[in-house]
XYZ file of C-alpha atoms in Angstrom:
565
model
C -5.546 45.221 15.629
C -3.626 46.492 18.747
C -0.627 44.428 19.766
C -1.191 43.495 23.257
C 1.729 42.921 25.372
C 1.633 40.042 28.084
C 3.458 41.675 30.644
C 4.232 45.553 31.511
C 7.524 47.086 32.553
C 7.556 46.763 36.236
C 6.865 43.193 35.633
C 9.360 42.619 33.029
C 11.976 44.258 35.494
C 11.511 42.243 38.118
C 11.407 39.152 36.630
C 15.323 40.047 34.599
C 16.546 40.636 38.241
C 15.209 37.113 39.552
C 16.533 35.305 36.357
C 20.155 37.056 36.622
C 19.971 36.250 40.361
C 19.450 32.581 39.476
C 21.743 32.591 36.751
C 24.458 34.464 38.484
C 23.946 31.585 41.944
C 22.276 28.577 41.526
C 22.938 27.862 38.153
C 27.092 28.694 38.200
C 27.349 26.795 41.109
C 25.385 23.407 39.870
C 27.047 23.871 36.554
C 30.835 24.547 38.273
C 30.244 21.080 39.614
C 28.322 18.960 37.414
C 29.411 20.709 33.925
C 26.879 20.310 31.074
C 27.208 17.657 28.093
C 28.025 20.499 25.491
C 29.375 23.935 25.265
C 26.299 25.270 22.788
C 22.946 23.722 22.439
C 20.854 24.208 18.675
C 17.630 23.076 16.853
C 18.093 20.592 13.782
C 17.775 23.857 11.849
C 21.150 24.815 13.323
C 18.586 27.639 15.579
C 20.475 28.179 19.438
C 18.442 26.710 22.027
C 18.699 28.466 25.736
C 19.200 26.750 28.878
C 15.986 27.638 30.285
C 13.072 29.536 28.565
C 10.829 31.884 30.679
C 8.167 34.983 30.229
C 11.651 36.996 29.108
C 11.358 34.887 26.095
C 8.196 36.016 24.480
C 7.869 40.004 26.677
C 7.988 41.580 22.859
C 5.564 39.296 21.642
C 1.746 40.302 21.207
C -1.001 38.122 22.311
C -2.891 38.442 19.133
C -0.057 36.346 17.265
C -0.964 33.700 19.427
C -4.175 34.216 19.924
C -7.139 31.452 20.288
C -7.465 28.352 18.222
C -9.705 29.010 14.905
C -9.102 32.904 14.639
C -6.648 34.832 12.621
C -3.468 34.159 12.703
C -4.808 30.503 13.392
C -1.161 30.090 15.750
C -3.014 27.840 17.900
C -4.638 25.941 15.199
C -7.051 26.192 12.201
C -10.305 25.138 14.346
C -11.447 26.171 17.600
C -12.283 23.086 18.698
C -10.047 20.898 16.998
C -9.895 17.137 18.142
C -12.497 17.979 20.226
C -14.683 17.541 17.195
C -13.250 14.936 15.622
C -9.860 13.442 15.304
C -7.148 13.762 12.350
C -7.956 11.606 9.144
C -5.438 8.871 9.404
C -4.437 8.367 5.548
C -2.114 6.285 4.961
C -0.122 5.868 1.786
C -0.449 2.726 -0.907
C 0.175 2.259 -3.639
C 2.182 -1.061 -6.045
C 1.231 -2.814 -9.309
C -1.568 -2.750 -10.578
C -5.235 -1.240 -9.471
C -6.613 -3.870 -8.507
C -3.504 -4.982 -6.037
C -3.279 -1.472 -4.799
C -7.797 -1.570 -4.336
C -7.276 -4.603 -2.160
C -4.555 -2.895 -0.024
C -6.935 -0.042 0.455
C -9.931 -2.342 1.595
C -7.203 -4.036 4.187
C -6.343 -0.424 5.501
C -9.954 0.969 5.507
C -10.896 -2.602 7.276
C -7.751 -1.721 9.993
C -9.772 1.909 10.820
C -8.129 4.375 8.451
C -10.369 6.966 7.689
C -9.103 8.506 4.259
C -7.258 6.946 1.532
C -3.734 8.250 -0.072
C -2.219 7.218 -3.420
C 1.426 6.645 -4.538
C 1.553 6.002 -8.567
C 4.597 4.499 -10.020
C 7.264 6.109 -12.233
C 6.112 5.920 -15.394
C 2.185 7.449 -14.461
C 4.257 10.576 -12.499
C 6.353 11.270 -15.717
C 3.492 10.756 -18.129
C 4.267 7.545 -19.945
C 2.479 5.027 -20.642
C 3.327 1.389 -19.378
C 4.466 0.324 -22.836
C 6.940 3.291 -23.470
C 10.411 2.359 -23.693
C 10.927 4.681 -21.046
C 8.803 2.474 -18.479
C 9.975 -0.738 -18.592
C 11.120 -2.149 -15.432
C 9.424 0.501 -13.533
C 5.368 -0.749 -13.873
C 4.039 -0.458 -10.300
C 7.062 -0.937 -8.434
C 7.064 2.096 -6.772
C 3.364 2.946 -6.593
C 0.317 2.174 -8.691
C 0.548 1.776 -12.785
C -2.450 3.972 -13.872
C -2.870 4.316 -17.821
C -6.100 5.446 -18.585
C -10.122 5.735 -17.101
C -9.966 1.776 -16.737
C -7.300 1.587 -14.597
C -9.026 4.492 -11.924
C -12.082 2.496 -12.154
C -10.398 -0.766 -11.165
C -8.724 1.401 -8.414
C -11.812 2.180 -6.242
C -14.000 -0.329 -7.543
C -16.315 -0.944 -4.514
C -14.949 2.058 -2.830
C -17.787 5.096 -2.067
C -15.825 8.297 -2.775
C -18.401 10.240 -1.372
C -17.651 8.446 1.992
C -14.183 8.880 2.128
C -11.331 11.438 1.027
C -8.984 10.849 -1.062
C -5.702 11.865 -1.799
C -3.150 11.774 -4.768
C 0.560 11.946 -4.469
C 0.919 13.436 -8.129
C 2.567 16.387 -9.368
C 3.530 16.998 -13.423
C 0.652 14.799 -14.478
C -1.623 15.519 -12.188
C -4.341 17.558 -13.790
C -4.666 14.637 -16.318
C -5.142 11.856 -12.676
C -7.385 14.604 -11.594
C -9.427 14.720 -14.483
C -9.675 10.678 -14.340
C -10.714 11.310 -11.071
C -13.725 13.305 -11.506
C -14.474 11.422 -14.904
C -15.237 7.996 -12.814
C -17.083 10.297 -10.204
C -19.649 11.659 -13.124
C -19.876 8.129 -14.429
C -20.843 6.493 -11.009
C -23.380 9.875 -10.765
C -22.266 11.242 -7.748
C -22.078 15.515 -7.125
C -18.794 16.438 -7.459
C -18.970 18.893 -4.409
C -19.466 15.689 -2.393
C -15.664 14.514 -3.221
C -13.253 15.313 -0.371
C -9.286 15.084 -0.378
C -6.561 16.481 -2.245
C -4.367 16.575 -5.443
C -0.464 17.420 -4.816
C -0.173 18.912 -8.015
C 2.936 21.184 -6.818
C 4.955 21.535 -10.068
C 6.979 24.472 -8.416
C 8.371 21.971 -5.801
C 9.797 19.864 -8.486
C 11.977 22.545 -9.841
C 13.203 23.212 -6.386
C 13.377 20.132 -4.760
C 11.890 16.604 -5.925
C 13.106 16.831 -9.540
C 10.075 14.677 -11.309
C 8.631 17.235 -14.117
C 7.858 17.336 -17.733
C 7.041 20.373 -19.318
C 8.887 24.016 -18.754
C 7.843 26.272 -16.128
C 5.464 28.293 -17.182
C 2.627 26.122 -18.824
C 3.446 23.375 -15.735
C 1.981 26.048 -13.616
C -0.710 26.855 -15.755
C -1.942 23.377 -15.448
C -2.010 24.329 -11.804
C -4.149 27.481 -12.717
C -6.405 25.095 -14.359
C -6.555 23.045 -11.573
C -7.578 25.199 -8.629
C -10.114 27.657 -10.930
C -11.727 24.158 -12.138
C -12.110 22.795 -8.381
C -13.236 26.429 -6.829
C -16.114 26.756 -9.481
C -17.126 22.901 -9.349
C -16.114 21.119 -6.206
C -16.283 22.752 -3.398
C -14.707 19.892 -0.552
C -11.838 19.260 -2.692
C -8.265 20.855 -2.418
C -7.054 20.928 -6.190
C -3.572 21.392 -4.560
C -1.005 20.665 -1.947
C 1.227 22.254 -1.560
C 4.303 20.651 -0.132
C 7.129 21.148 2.250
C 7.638 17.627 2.362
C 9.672 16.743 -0.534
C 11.651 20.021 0.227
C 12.730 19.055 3.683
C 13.394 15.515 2.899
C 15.961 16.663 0.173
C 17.485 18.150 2.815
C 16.031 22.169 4.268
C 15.864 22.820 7.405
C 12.880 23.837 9.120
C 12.736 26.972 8.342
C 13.901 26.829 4.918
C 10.929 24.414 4.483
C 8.247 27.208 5.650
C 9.787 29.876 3.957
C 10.343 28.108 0.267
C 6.779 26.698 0.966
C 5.022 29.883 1.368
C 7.269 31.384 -1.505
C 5.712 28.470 -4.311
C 2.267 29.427 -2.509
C 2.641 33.251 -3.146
C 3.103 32.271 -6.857
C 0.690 30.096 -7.098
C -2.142 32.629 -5.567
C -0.739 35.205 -7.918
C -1.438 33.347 -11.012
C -4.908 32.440 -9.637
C -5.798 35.986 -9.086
C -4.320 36.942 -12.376
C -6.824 34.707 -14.180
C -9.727 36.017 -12.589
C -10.826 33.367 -9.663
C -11.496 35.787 -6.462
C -8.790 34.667 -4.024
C -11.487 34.146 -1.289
C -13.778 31.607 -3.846
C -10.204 29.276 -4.536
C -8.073 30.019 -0.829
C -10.305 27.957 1.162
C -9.404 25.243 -0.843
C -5.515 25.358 -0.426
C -3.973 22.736 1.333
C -0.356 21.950 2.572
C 1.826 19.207 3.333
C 4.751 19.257 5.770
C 7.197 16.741 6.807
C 7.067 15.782 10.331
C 11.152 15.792 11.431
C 12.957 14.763 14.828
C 13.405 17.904 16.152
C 9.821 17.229 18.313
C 10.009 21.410 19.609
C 11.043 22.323 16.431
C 8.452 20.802 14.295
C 5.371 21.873 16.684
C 6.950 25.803 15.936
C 7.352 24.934 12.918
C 3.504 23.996 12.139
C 2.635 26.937 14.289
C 4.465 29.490 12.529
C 3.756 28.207 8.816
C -0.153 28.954 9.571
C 0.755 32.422 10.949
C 2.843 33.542 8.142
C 0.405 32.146 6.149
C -2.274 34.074 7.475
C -0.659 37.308 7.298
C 0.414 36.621 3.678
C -3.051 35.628 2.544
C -4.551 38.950 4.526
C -2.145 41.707 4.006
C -0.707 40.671 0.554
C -3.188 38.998 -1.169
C -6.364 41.146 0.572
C -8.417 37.374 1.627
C -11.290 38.752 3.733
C -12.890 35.060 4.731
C -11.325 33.817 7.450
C -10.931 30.506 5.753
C -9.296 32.104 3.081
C -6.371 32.728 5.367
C -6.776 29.197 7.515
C -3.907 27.044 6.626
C -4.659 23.207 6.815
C -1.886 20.688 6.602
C -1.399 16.917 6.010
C 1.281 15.623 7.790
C 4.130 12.751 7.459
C 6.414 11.411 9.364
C 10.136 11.592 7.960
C 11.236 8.892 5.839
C 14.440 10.315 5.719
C 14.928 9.197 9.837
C 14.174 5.827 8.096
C 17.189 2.964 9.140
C 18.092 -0.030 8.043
C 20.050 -1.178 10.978
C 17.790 -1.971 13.996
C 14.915 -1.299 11.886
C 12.499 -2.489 14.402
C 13.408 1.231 16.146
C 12.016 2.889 13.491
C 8.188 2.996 14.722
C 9.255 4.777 18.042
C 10.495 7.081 15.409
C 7.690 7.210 13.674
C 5.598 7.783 17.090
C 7.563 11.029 18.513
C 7.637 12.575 14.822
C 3.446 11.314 14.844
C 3.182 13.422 18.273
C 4.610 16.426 17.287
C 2.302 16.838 14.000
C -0.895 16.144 16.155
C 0.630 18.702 19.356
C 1.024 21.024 15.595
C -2.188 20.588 14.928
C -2.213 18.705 11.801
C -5.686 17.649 9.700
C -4.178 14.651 8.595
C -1.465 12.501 8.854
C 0.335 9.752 7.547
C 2.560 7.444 9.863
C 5.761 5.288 8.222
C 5.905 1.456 8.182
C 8.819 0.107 9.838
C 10.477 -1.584 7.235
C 10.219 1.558 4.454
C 14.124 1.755 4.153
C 13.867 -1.332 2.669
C 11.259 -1.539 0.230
C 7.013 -0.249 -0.166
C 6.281 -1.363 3.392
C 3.996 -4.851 4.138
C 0.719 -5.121 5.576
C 2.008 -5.401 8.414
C 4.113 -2.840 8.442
C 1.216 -0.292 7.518
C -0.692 -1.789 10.402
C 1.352 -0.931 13.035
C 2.162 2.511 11.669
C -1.617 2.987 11.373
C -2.607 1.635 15.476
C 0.902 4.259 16.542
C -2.096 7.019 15.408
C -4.742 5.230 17.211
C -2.780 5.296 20.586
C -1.864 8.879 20.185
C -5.739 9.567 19.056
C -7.629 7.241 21.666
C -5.285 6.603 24.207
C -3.356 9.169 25.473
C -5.795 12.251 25.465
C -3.938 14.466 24.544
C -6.869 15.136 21.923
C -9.304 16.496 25.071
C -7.255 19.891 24.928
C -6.682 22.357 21.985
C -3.187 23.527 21.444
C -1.925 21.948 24.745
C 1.812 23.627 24.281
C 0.134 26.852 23.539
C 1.873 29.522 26.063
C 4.935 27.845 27.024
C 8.246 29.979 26.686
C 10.040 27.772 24.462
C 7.306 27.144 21.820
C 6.376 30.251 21.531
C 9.445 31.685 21.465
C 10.491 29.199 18.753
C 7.689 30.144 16.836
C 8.258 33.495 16.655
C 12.373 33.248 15.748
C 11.083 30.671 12.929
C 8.292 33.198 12.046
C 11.079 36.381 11.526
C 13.339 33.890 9.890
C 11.237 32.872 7.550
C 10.016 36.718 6.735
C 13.568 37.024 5.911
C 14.051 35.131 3.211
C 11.029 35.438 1.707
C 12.299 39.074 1.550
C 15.374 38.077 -0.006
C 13.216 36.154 -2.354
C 11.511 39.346 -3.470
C 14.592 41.036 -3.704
C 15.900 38.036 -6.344
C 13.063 38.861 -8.235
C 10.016 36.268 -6.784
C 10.074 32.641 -6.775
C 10.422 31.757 -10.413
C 13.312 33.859 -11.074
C 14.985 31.731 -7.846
C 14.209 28.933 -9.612
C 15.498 29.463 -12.696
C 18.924 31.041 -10.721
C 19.098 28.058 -8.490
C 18.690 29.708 -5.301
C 16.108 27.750 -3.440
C 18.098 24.506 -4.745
C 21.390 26.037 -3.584
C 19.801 26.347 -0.328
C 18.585 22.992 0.270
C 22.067 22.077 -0.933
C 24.146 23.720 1.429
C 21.913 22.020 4.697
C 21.771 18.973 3.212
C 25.514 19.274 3.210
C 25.596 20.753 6.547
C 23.171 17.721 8.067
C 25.715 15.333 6.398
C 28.376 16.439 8.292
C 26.750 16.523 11.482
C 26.036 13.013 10.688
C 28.925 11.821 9.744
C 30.905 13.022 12.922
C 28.239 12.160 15.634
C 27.225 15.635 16.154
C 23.911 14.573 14.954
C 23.080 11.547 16.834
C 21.061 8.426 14.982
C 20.892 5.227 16.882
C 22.226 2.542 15.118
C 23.850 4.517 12.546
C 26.615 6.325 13.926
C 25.153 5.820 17.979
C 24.595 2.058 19.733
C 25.513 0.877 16.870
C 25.463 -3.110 16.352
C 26.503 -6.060 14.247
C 23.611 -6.960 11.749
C 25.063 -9.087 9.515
C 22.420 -10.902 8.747
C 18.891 -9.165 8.690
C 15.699 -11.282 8.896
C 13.068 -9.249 7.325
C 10.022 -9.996 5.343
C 9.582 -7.344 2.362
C 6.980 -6.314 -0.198
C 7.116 -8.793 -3.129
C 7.784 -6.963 -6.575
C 5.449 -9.343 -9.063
C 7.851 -9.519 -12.451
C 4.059 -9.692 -14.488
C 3.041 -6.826 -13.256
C 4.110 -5.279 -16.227
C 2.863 -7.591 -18.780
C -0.732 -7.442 -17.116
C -0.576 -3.767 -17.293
C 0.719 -3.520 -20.942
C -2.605 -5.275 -22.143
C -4.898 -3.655 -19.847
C -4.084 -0.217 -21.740
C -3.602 -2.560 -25.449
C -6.906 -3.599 -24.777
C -8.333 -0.610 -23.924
C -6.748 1.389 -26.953
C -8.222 -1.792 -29.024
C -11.729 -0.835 -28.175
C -11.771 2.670 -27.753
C -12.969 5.295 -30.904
C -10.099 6.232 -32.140
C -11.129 8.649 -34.404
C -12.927 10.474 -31.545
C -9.875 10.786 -29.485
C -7.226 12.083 -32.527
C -9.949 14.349 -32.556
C -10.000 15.269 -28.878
C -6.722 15.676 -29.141
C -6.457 18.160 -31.573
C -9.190 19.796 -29.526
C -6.499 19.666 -26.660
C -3.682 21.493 -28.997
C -5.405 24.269 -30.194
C -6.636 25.205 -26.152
C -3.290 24.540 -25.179
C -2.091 26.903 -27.510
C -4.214 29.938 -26.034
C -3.380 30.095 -22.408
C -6.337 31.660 -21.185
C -8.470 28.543 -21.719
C -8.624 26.192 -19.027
C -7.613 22.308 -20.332
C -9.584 20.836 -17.685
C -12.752 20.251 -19.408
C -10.836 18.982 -22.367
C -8.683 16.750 -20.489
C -12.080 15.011 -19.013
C -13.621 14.421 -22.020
C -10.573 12.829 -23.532
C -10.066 10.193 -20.662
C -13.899 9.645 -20.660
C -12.994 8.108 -24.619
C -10.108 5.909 -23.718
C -7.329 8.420 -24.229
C -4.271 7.352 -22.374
C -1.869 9.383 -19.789
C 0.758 9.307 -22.704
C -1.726 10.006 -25.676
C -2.126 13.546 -23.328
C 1.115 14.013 -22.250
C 3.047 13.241 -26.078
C 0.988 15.437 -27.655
C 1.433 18.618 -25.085
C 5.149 17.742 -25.261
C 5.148 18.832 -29.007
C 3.574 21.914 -28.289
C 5.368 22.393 -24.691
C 9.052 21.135 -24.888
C 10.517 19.558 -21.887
C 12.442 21.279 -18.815
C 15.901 21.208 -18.674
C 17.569 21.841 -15.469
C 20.517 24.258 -15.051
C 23.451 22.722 -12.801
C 23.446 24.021 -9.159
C 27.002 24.346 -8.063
């Protein structure tokens, strides 16, 4: 492709002589008398920001990086007609107690207008144990849904059509045994499984780097991944068998760049590993999906979005050789930082929520999930999730900023941004390579030593006022005593749970399942065989998320962090 300059030389020159001539004048003199608020002006990612962008800005940059909406490098977006067609899914996030509370919170939200449904499990279902384990008590469904085995999935979208709606599970070291429940209670209601829509996190590599919730050692955690995405590409062909998040690794702290690059670093591995086992990276890349945090940098985070999909893009065509055009086509779910989350003047925090909303959509985001108010303080209320959910309404059907495709497209600052976030993040992905690829960084610590020092870094700023939060350290005021309603926590949750899975292991072949599982640890011990199929016919006889997850540990080990310093 030939790089295509925007402006020629005689152009270029004229326009450095008008700027310097407006520099040198108009702007010394206004500034000599009314002096600006700070010496320097930078991004949240610490990136300088100019006075005043103009064509200067972006005179080295081609016009096929930016390009049209829907074509390679996908800058302006991953479709060319985008909202156009049809809006964002709004998905927004529940998930407490047991199924059936967590079913009727997704009938209230479905009933409010969302259009695709998200899951958070609770503790003990992300680490693998089983509500009765030692390990879980005090933590059934208080921080998302307790799910245990088939029954509990069933209970979970009982009434629910999943052909109707997507669906998508916040799950990472277990996930391949949710996913397998998942498709289980698809066969048994009959429905095709390339009819299923949504996504599975399933991002073990972020977990190491960033979120710290894992199980088993590196290698066979991503080899569940492997599983994963050559099981989906050969049998379900609308659903993304993984997400794979920035989220989690800005919200412990990256900046925005750090986010893109680390993201696309975990993606590079996980391709690799696909390829490695045979799946043709244009059958599986369609189906790769991505999650970013939506920050409250607004400028920043619409580059940011913009850049990820053209690094992306290049990565997927000039490293990995994707000829499909939708094998290079990076779509992303977006949030909305919980992080930015206060507890004083919490009623602020949806005006939060609505400027980081804005940017995502003016990014171009698929789908997107908007905080409740009150999240600092416990799983949000109905209430809460309704107001979050009508912020994306108003941005979707009210302001229309849907009626044009990539409406920021060609202005001097975002592109510009885009393009310094672009070579930034080809930098240390570099460096990355240099260190010997991503899983040698993990295992030396240096994506984690990265988040580290920025998280540090924000702190700071924080701490002295450099980084502004109203409330917190800004207009701050005397809240001594806070009237808020909260989610309940329901102390028999537990107990309910506990004989849910008794009863199910009461009735349930046991014989069949010891038998499964032995099944299970002889394909776990060759790791070219896929444990998918296995891991579906175990849940389909009653076998628990511990019965799987014990019996892999004995095989598997556990991971043990080294210190970061």
């Amino acid at each position: 492709m030939t790089n295509t300059k925007q402006y020629d030389n005689a152009a270029i020159e004229h326009m450095e002589k008008e700027f310097s001539k407006w520099e040198k004048d108009e702007v010394a003199t206004f500034v000599e008398r009314a002096p600006e608020s700070q010496s320097e002006y930078v991004t949240a990612s610490g990136m300088p920001v100019q006075r005043t962008y103009t064509p200067l800005d972006i005179k080295d940059s081609a016009f096929e990086d930016i390009g049209f909406p829907g074509q390679y490098p996908f800058t302006r977006g991953p479709y060319p007609t985008m909202y156009r067609g049809r809006n964002w899914t709004m998905r927004q996030i529940a998930g407490f107690g047991t199924a059936k509370e967590t079913n009727g919170r997704f009938k209230y939200l479905i009933a409010q207008g969302q259009t695709g449904l998200s899951i958070d499990f609770d503790m003990p279902t992300l680490m693998g144990y089983d509500s009765n384990h030692f390990m879980s008590q005090g933590e059934v469904g208080r921080e998302g849904v307790a799910i245990d085995t088939l029954a509990d999935m069933e209970e979970l979208f009982e009434d629910i059509d999943l052909t109707k709606i997507s669906v998508s599970m916040t799950i990472n070291p277990s996930a391949w045994v949710l996913f397998a429940m998942y498709i289980a209670l698809a066969e048994k209601r009959g429905y095709d499984l390339n009819d299923l829509s949504g996504t599975i996190q399933n991002d073990i590599l972020k977990e190491y780097i960033a979120q710290k919730e894992w199980i088993f050692p590196v290698k066979p955690s991503v080899r569940l991944v492997r599983d994963c995405i050559q099981y989906g590409s050969e049998n379900m062909r609308r659903y993304n068998p993984i997400n794979i998040s920035g989220y989690h690794i800005s919200e412990a702290g990256s900046t925005a760049v750090q986010e893109v690059a680390y993201t696309m670093a975990t993606t590079m591995e996980y391709v690799k590993t696909a390829i490695d086992a045979g799946v043709d990276v244009n059958d599986f890349a369609p189906r790769l999906s991505f999650f970013f945090v939506s920050q409250a940098d607004f400028f920043e985070e619409i580059a940011k979005f913009r850049a990820a999909r053209r690094v992306y893009a290049k990565i997927m065509r000039e490293k990995f050789g994707a000829t499909k055009p939708e094998a290079s086509r990076l779509r992303f779910h977006a949030q909305t930082a919980a992080a930015t989350l206060t507890k004083p003047q919490y009623t602020i925090n949806p005006i939060r929520t609505a400027l980081q909303a804005l940017s995502a959509v003016l990014g171009g985001a698929q789908s997107l999930h908007t905080n409740g108010m009150d999240e600092a303080f416990a799983i949000p209320t109905e209430e809460a999730m309704r107001i979050a959910l009508r912020t994306q309404q108003i941005i979707a059907y009210e302001t229309n900023i849907t009626q044009v495709v990539d409406p920021l497209g060609g202005s001097y600052y975002v592109e510009s941004l885009t393009d310094k976030i672009e070579q930034e993040t080809w930098k240390i992905l570099d460096e990355v390579e240099q260190l010997g690829g991503t899983l040698q960084c993990i295992e030396d610590g240096y994506f984690q030593r990265g988040i580290s020092d920025s998280a540090y870094d924000f702190a700071l700023r924080k701490a002295s006022g450099e980084r502004p939060v109203i409330g917190v350290n800004m207009f701050v005021e005397n809240e001594d005593d806070v009237k808020i309603e909260i989610h309940p926590h329901d102390p028999e949750t537990e107990k309910r749970q506990i004989d849910r899975l008794e009863k199910v292991k009461n009735n349930r072949d046991e014989a069949k399942v010891q038998s499964l599982l032995e099944t299970l640890k002889e394909q776990a011990a060759d790791e070219s065989v896929n444990l998918m199929p296995i891991t579906i016919d175990l849940v389909k006889e009653g076998a628990s998320m511990g019965d799987i997850i014990e019996t892999l540990k004995k095989m598997w080990g556990t991971y043990r962090e080294k210190p970061v310093i």
